[in-house]
């Protein structure tokens, strides 16, 4: 509630009687009114920021005004104070109207205050509900993320086991290929030795055959050795058969050796492929182990995170809300002798009709004018 107290000071009756010519002269009266207006403006600028908490001035003002009016009437100053009494009556009527407006404004202010309290409580309840919903959403999302991480960890572990098993199989196959390769190498060595021996035996048979043929030529020139010639011919034919058989065996061994060499080359190629697969599987296993460790770390962090979260709520206490002023008092003591328009420039979201008054008086009086301001920043009133 904002209270504006306007105090009007009028020269006493003794002063008016000592200087009657100043009130008979129109020009002097206008000059004096102008001086009072200037005094009022200067006083309003000086004491606008004064504050008070006394609301009993209005009744005292009425009592003073009534007392002075009766005293002036008893002293026989009806002719001189008639216009002032009329102005006083008009002012009192306006004061009554302002009092009625003030009562309505006070009622509206109380209703608005109750609405403000209710809106603050509703806001606090809504904030609590939002915080609760956010916490529930956080818990749900946390559980989902934790489950996803656990599923991913399980999948990676299974995949890792599969890759390790596959790696073992490839290693075993590689060992088998290496053993086969070693066997083929030994077989090739044996075949090469066998072929060399056969070649040597073939050369021996060819040399013996050649010597027998030479001997046969010598015996044919002498007819007395017919039986010896026949024996040599049989022996030469036998050697020829042995040489042919040996040549066939050597050819077969060469083919076998060539086939074994080809198989050995194929095993070497297979061995290289197995080496590459093993290296790839090792890399995959290392990657899976790193991912598994990372997921385990994340799951551990999620598990260590406290489940109870404290939300930052906004204070809703009326004591801490400095942007709202429910009641505010302003005291203005003014010395007036003429008609003055006093307007209180208050910017407020609430509609405050008739927030200015017109004061018409030529007596000393003090009046309290109440203005209700709601949802107004205090800095504006100051």
Short mmCIF file of C-alpha atoms in Angstrom, two decimals:
data_model
loop_
_atom_site.label_atom_id
_atom_site.label_comp_id
_atom_site.label_asym_id
_atom_site.label_seq_id
_atom_site.Cartn_x
_atom_site.Cartn_y
_atom_site.Cartn_z
CA UNK A 1 0.00 0.00 0.00
CA UNK A 2 1.46 3.40 -1.01
CA UNK A 3 0.42 6.38 1.08
CA UNK A 4 0.81 9.96 -0.03
CA UNK A 5 0.35 12.51 2.74
CA UNK A 6 -0.25 16.02 1.50
CA UNK A 7 0.08 18.71 4.11
CA UNK A 8 -1.33 22.11 3.24
CA UNK A 9 -0.28 25.11 5.26
CA UNK A 10 -2.36 28.27 5.08
CA UNK A 11 -1.41 31.53 6.74
CA UNK A 12 -3.02 32.04 10.09
CA UNK A 13 -5.90 34.38 10.64
CA UNK A 14 -3.69 36.89 12.40
CA UNK A 15 -1.49 37.23 9.34
CA UNK A 16 -4.50 37.78 7.11
CA UNK A 17 -5.81 40.49 9.43
CA UNK A 18 -2.42 42.24 9.63
CA UNK A 19 -2.13 42.39 5.85
CA UNK A 20 -5.71 42.68 4.43
CA UNK A 21 -4.63 44.69 1.42
CA UNK A 22 -2.78 41.70 -0.05
CA UNK A 23 -6.06 39.73 -0.30
CA UNK A 24 -8.01 42.66 -1.73
CA UNK A 25 -5.61 43.17 -4.55
CA UNK A 26 -6.00 40.69 -7.38
CA UNK A 27 -2.45 41.02 -8.64
CA UNK A 28 -0.96 40.53 -5.19
CA UNK A 29 -3.14 37.46 -4.68
CA UNK A 30 -1.97 35.96 -8.00
CA UNK A 31 1.69 36.64 -7.13
CA UNK A 32 1.26 35.01 -3.75
CA UNK A 33 -0.43 31.98 -5.34
CA UNK A 34 2.44 31.69 -7.78
CA UNK A 35 4.96 31.73 -4.92
CA UNK A 36 3.04 29.00 -3.14
CA UNK A 37 3.02 26.88 -6.29
CA UNK A 38 6.79 27.22 -6.54
CA UNK A 39 7.16 26.31 -2.88
CA UNK A 40 4.98 23.25 -3.40
CA UNK A 41 7.01 22.06 -6.37
CA UNK A 42 10.28 22.53 -4.51
CA UNK A 43 8.92 20.71 -1.47
CA UNK A 44 7.64 17.80 -3.60
CA UNK A 45 11.08 17.36 -5.16
CA UNK A 46 12.82 17.37 -1.76
CA UNK A 47 10.63 15.02 0.29
CA UNK A 48 9.37 12.53 -2.31
CA UNK A 49 11.66 9.80 -0.94
CA UNK A 50 10.56 10.10 2.69
CA UNK A 51 8.87 7.00 4.14
CA UNK A 52 6.55 6.54 7.08
CA UNK A 53 4.31 3.89 8.64
CA UNK A 54 1.71 6.00 10.35
CA UNK A 55 -1.76 5.83 8.84
CA UNK A 56 -3.63 7.89 11.42
CA UNK A 57 -3.14 11.26 9.77
CA UNK A 58 -6.36 11.12 7.82
CA UNK A 59 -8.67 11.11 10.84
CA UNK A 60 -6.58 13.83 12.54
CA UNK A 61 -6.77 15.90 9.40
CA UNK A 62 -10.55 15.66 9.34
CA UNK A 63 -10.73 16.63 13.00
CA UNK A 64 -8.43 19.64 12.50
CA UNK A 65 -10.35 20.79 9.47
CA UNK A 66 -13.68 20.50 11.28
CA UNK A 67 -12.29 22.35 14.33
CA UNK A 68 -10.83 25.18 12.26
CA UNK A 69 -13.99 25.49 10.21
CA UNK A 70 -16.14 25.80 13.37
CA UNK A 71 -13.71 28.29 14.92
CA UNK A 72 -13.75 30.46 11.82
CA UNK A 73 -17.53 30.38 11.74
CA UNK A 74 -17.74 31.36 15.44
CA UNK A 75 -15.32 34.25 14.89
CA UNK A 76 -17.67 35.77 12.33
CA UNK A 77 -15.56 35.19 9.26
CA UNK A 78 -18.34 33.69 7.17
CA UNK A 79 -17.96 36.24 4.42
CA UNK A 80 -14.21 35.74 4.08
CA UNK A 81 -14.00 31.94 4.56
CA UNK A 82 -17.04 30.94 2.54
CA UNK A 83 -15.14 29.94 -0.64
CA UNK A 84 -12.59 28.04 1.43
CA UNK A 85 -15.32 26.08 3.22
CA UNK A 86 -16.87 25.21 -0.14
CA UNK A 87 -13.50 24.04 -1.35
CA UNK A 88 -13.11 22.05 1.85
CA UNK A 89 -16.48 20.39 1.36
CA UNK A 90 -15.57 19.48 -2.20
CA UNK A 91 -12.27 18.12 -0.99
CA UNK A 92 -13.96 16.10 1.75
CA UNK A 93 -16.40 14.65 -0.78
CA UNK A 94 -13.50 13.69 -2.97
CA UNK A 95 -11.72 12.27 0.05
CA UNK A 96 -14.72 10.08 0.78
CA UNK A 97 -14.74 8.91 -2.82
CA UNK A 98 -11.03 8.20 -2.58
CA UNK A 99 -11.62 6.28 0.65
CA UNK A 100 -14.18 4.11 -1.11
CA UNK A 101 -11.79 3.57 -3.98
CA UNK A 102 -9.08 2.80 -1.45
CA UNK A 103 -11.24 0.17 0.21
CA UNK A 104 -11.93 -1.43 -3.14
CA UNK A 105 -8.26 -1.31 -4.00
CA UNK A 106 -7.38 -2.83 -0.65
CA UNK A 107 -9.84 -5.65 -1.27
CA UNK A 108 -8.43 -6.15 -4.76
CA UNK A 109 -4.94 -6.06 -3.29
CA UNK A 110 -5.82 -8.75 -0.75
CA UNK A 111 -7.35 -10.89 -3.49
CA UNK A 112 -4.28 -10.39 -5.64
CA UNK A 113 -2.07 -11.20 -2.68
CA UNK A 114 -3.99 -14.45 -2.12
CA UNK A 115 -3.69 -15.22 -5.83
CA UNK A 116 0.03 -14.50 -5.65
CA UNK A 117 0.42 -16.86 -2.69
CA UNK A 118 -1.59 -19.52 -4.53
CA UNK A 119 0.40 -19.02 -7.74
CA UNK A 120 3.68 -19.31 -5.83
CA UNK A 121 2.53 -22.47 -4.09
CA UNK A 122 1.31 -23.85 -7.42
CA UNK A 123 4.63 -22.90 -9.01
CA UNK A 124 6.57 -24.62 -6.24
CA UNK A 125 4.36 -27.72 -6.55
CA UNK A 126 4.79 -27.71 -10.33
CA UNK A 127 8.55 -27.34 -9.89
CA UNK A 128 8.60 -30.29 -7.52
CA UNK A 129 6.52 -32.35 -9.96
CA UNK A 130 8.84 -31.42 -12.83
CA UNK A 131 11.88 -32.31 -10.73
CA UNK A 132 10.29 -35.64 -9.80
CA UNK A 133 9.46 -36.38 -13.44
CA UNK A 134 12.96 -35.41 -14.53
CA UNK A 135 14.44 -37.67 -11.85
CA UNK A 136 12.22 -40.55 -12.97
CA UNK A 137 13.21 -39.94 -16.59
CA UNK A 138 16.85 -39.87 -15.50
CA UNK A 139 16.45 -43.16 -13.65
CA UNK A 140 14.72 -44.76 -16.65
CA UNK A 141 17.35 -43.53 -19.09
CA UNK A 142 20.11 -44.56 -16.70
CA UNK A 143 18.67 -48.07 -16.43
CA UNK A 144 18.31 -48.28 -20.21
CA UNK A 145 21.86 -47.07 -20.80
CA UNK A 146 23.19 -49.45 -18.14
CA UNK A 147 21.29 -52.34 -19.76
CA UNK A 148 22.63 -51.36 -23.18
CA UNK A 149 26.17 -51.29 -21.83
CA UNK A 150 25.70 -54.65 -20.15
CA UNK A 151 24.27 -56.13 -23.36
CA UNK A 152 27.14 -54.67 -25.35
CA UNK A 153 29.62 -56.06 -22.85
CA UNK A 154 28.01 -59.51 -23.05
CA UNK A 155 27.98 -59.36 -26.84
CA UNK A 156 31.62 -58.33 -26.93
CA UNK A 157 32.57 -61.09 -24.53
CA UNK A 158 30.75 -63.69 -26.64
CA UNK A 159 32.29 -62.30 -29.81
CA UNK A 160 35.70 -62.32 -28.16
CA UNK A 161 35.29 -65.97 -27.15
CA UNK A 162 34.23 -66.86 -30.69
CA UNK A 163 37.20 -65.04 -32.16
CA UNK A 164 39.55 -66.71 -29.69
CA UNK A 165 38.10 -70.12 -30.56
CA UNK A 166 38.46 -69.34 -34.25
CA UNK A 167 42.02 -68.21 -33.60
CA UNK A 168 42.80 -71.49 -31.86
CA UNK A 169 41.34 -73.44 -34.77
CA UNK A 170 43.41 -71.47 -37.25
CA UNK A 171 46.52 -72.00 -35.15
CA UNK A 172 45.84 -75.73 -35.03
CA UNK A 173 45.24 -75.79 -38.76
CA UNK A 174 48.44 -73.83 -39.22
CA UNK A 175 50.34 -76.36 -37.16
CA UNK A 176 48.84 -79.18 -39.24
CA UNK A 177 49.83 -77.40 -42.43
CA UNK A 178 53.32 -76.93 -41.04
CA UNK A 179 53.52 -80.63 -40.20
CA UNK A 180 52.30 -81.58 -43.66
CA UNK A 181 54.78 -79.19 -45.16
CA UNK A 182 57.54 -80.82 -43.15
CA UNK A 183 56.39 -84.26 -44.29
CA UNK A 184 56.31 -83.11 -47.90
CA UNK A 185 59.77 -81.69 -47.52
CA UNK A 186 61.05 -84.97 -46.10
CA UNK A 187 59.30 -86.88 -48.86
CA UNK A 188 60.83 -84.65 -51.49
CA UNK A 189 64.23 -85.20 -49.96
CA UNK A 190 63.68 -88.98 -49.98
CA UNK A 191 62.45 -88.92 -53.58
CA UNK A 192 65.39 -86.85 -54.66
CA UNK A 193 67.74 -89.34 -53.00
CA UNK A 194 65.90 -92.25 -54.62
CA UNK A 195 66.02 -90.64 -58.04
CA UNK A 196 69.70 -89.96 -57.63
CA UNK A 197 70.32 -93.59 -56.73
CA UNK A 198 68.23 -94.72 -59.71
CA UNK A 199 70.12 -92.40 -61.98
CA UNK A 200 73.35 -93.79 -60.67
CA UNK A 201 72.13 -97.36 -61.15
CA UNK A 202 70.95 -96.48 -64.65
CA UNK A 203 74.36 -95.12 -65.53
CA UNK A 204 75.94 -98.29 -64.14
CA UNK A 205 73.63 -100.49 -66.25
CA UNK A 206 74.30 -98.43 -69.34
CA UNK A 207 78.03 -98.74 -68.85
CA UNK A 208 77.75 -102.53 -68.40
CA UNK A 209 75.51 -102.79 -71.45
CA UNK A 210 78.02 -100.78 -73.46
CA UNK A 211 80.85 -103.05 -72.34
CA UNK A 212 78.81 -106.17 -73.21
CA UNK A 213 77.99 -104.81 -76.63
CA UNK A 214 81.68 -104.17 -77.28
CA UNK A 215 82.49 -107.66 -76.11
CA UNK A 216 79.72 -109.06 -78.34
CA UNK A 217 81.23 -107.35 -81.37
CA UNK A 218 84.56 -108.91 -80.62
CA UNK A 219 83.06 -112.41 -80.23
CA UNK A 220 81.07 -112.20 -83.47
CA UNK A 221 84.27 -111.82 -85.42
CA UNK A 222 85.34 -115.24 -84.11
CA UNK A 223 82.98 -118.09 -85.02
CA UNK A 224 84.25 -120.43 -82.34
CA UNK A 225 82.52 -118.49 -79.57
CA UNK A 226 78.90 -118.87 -80.75
CA UNK A 227 77.62 -119.97 -77.36
CA UNK A 228 79.31 -117.05 -75.64
CA UNK A 229 77.71 -114.69 -78.12
CA UNK A 230 74.26 -116.03 -77.34
CA UNK A 231 74.89 -115.63 -73.63
CA UNK A 232 76.04 -112.07 -74.10
CA UNK A 233 73.01 -111.27 -76.19
CA UNK A 234 70.69 -112.59 -73.49
CA UNK A 235 72.55 -110.62 -70.85
CA UNK A 236 72.40 -107.46 -72.96
CA UNK A 237 68.65 -107.87 -73.49
CA UNK A 238 68.18 -108.38 -69.77
CA UNK A 239 70.17 -105.24 -69.04
CA UNK A 240 68.08 -103.39 -71.59
CA UNK A 241 64.91 -104.46 -69.82
CA UNK A 242 66.34 -103.39 -66.49
CA UNK A 243 67.37 -100.06 -67.93
CA UNK A 244 63.89 -99.52 -69.43
CA UNK A 245 62.20 -100.45 -66.17
CA UNK A 246 64.56 -98.19 -64.28
CA UNK A 247 63.87 -95.38 -66.74
CA UNK A 248 60.14 -95.81 -66.19
CA UNK A 249 60.56 -95.79 -62.42
CA UNK A 250 62.75 -92.68 -62.62
CA UNK A 251 60.12 -90.96 -64.75
CA UNK A 252 57.42 -91.91 -62.23
CA UNK A 253 59.53 -90.63 -59.37
CA UNK A 254 60.11 -87.37 -61.19
CA UNK A 255 56.36 -86.96 -61.62
CA UNK A 256 55.81 -87.78 -57.95
CA UNK A 257 58.52 -85.33 -57.00
CA UNK A 258 56.95 -82.62 -59.17
CA UNK A 259 53.56 -83.32 -57.63
CA UNK A 260 54.96 -83.18 -54.10
CA UNK A 261 56.73 -79.92 -54.90
CA UNK A 262 53.45 -78.43 -56.17
CA UNK A 263 51.69 -79.59 -53.01
CA UNK A 264 54.46 -78.04 -50.97
CA UNK A 265 54.04 -74.73 -52.79
CA UNK A 266 50.30 -74.88 -52.14
CA UNK A 267 50.95 -75.57 -48.46
CA UNK A 268 53.29 -72.60 -48.31
CA UNK A 269 50.60 -70.35 -49.82
CA UNK A 270 48.05 -71.76 -47.37
CA UNK A 271 50.50 -71.17 -44.56
CA UNK A 272 50.86 -67.51 -45.53
CA UNK A 273 47.07 -67.12 -45.67
CA UNK A 274 46.75 -68.72 -42.25
CA UNK A 275 49.37 -66.32 -40.91
CA UNK A 276 47.39 -63.37 -42.24
CA UNK A 277 44.15 -64.70 -40.75
CA UNK A 278 45.83 -65.23 -37.41
CA UNK A 279 47.18 -61.67 -37.42
CA UNK A 280 43.72 -60.31 -38.29
CA UNK A 281 42.13 -62.38 -35.54
CA UNK A 282 44.72 -61.16 -33.05
CA UNK A 283 43.94 -57.55 -34.00
CA UNK A 284 40.20 -58.19 -33.64
CA UNK A 285 40.71 -59.84 -30.26
CA UNK A 286 42.78 -56.86 -29.07
CA UNK A 287 40.09 -54.42 -30.26
CA UNK A 288 37.38 -56.43 -28.53
CA UNK A 289 39.40 -56.52 -25.33
CA UNK A 290 39.84 -52.73 -25.44
CA UNK A 291 36.11 -52.21 -26.07
CA UNK A 292 35.27 -54.64 -23.30
CA UNK A 293 37.49 -52.78 -20.85
CA UNK A 294 35.96 -49.45 -21.89
CA UNK A 295 32.42 -50.77 -21.42
CA UNK A 296 33.33 -52.27 -18.06
CA UNK A 297 34.68 -48.88 -16.98
CA UNK A 298 31.49 -47.13 -18.13
CA UNK A 299 29.29 -49.67 -16.35
CA UNK A 300 31.35 -49.22 -13.19
CA UNK A 301 30.95 -45.44 -13.42
CA UNK A 302 27.19 -45.75 -13.96
CA UNK A 303 26.97 -48.15 -11.03
CA UNK A 304 28.93 -45.80 -8.76
CA UNK A 305 26.73 -42.80 -9.70
CA UNK A 306 24.35 -42.02 -6.79
CA UNK A 307 20.71 -42.71 -7.56
CA UNK A 308 19.36 -39.77 -5.56
CA UNK A 309 19.71 -36.50 -7.42
CA UNK A 310 19.18 -33.11 -5.76
CA UNK A 311 17.40 -30.67 -8.03
CA UNK A 312 18.15 -26.98 -7.87
CA UNK A 313 14.84 -25.42 -6.88
CA UNK A 314 13.99 -21.74 -7.05
CA UNK A 315 13.24 -20.00 -3.78
CA UNK A 316 9.58 -19.04 -3.55
CA UNK A 317 9.60 -17.20 -0.23
CA UNK A 318 7.87 -13.87 -0.25
CA UNK A 319 10.62 -12.38 1.89
CA UNK A 320 13.21 -12.85 -0.88
CA UNK A 321 11.15 -11.54 -3.80
CA UNK A 322 12.25 -7.94 -4.08
CA UNK A 323 10.57 -7.42 -7.44
CA UNK A 324 7.07 -7.35 -5.88
CA UNK A 325 5.83 -4.71 -3.45
CA UNK A 326 2.57 -5.36 -1.71
CA UNK A 327 2.51 -2.24 0.45
CA UNK A 328 4.59 0.90 0.15
CA UNK A 329 4.20 4.22 1.88
CA UNK A 330 5.22 7.66 0.64
CA UNK A 331 4.83 10.81 2.73
CA UNK A 332 4.51 14.16 1.04
CA UNK A 333 3.95 17.26 3.19
CA UNK A 334 2.94 20.17 0.99
CA UNK A 335 2.15 23.80 1.69
CA UNK A 336 -0.52 24.78 -0.83
CA UNK A 337 -2.83 27.69 -1.21
CA UNK A 338 -4.06 27.09 -4.76
CA UNK A 339 -5.46 24.36 -7.00
CA UNK A 340 -2.77 21.74 -7.66
CA UNK A 341 -2.77 18.50 -9.65
CA UNK A 342 -0.62 15.87 -7.97
CA UNK A 343 0.01 12.74 -9.98
CA UNK A 344 1.91 9.80 -8.72
CA UNK A 345 3.75 8.35 -11.70
CA UNK A 346 3.67 4.64 -10.95
CA UNK A 347 4.08 2.13 -13.71
CA UNK A 348 2.22 -1.02 -12.76
CA UNK A 349 0.76 -3.99 -14.62
CA UNK A 350 -2.40 -3.55 -12.52
CA UNK A 351 -4.87 -0.92 -13.57
CA UNK A 352 -5.07 1.83 -10.93
CA UNK A 353 -7.78 4.30 -11.96
CA UNK A 354 -7.85 7.78 -10.48
CA UNK A 355 -4.34 7.68 -9.16
CA UNK A 356 -4.19 11.45 -9.01
CA UNK A 357 -6.13 13.99 -6.95
CA UNK A 358 -6.93 17.65 -7.08
CA UNK A 359 -6.35 19.56 -3.84
CA UNK A 360 -8.26 22.79 -3.21
CA UNK A 361 -7.82 24.31 0.18
CA UNK A 362 -6.77 27.49 1.99
CA UNK A 363 -6.42 25.98 5.47
CA UNK A 364 -3.69 24.16 7.33
CA UNK A 365 -4.48 20.47 7.13
CA UNK A 366 -2.78 17.13 6.70
CA UNK A 367 -4.40 14.48 4.58
CA UNK A 368 -3.38 10.93 3.84
CA UNK A 369 -3.90 9.61 0.35
CA UNK A 370 -3.48 5.89 -0.10
CA UNK A 371 -2.37 4.36 -3.36
CA UNK A 372 -2.23 0.65 -3.83
CA UNK A 373 0.62 -0.62 -5.97
CA UNK A 374 0.91 -4.26 -6.87
CA UNK A 375 3.60 -5.99 -8.86
CA UNK A 376 5.58 -2.75 -9.04
CA UNK A 377 9.36 -2.64 -8.72
CA UNK A 378 10.46 -0.70 -5.68
CA UNK A 379 12.97 1.29 -7.71
CA UNK A 380 10.10 2.90 -9.65
CA UNK A 381 8.43 4.14 -6.48
CA UNK A 382 11.72 5.55 -5.22
#
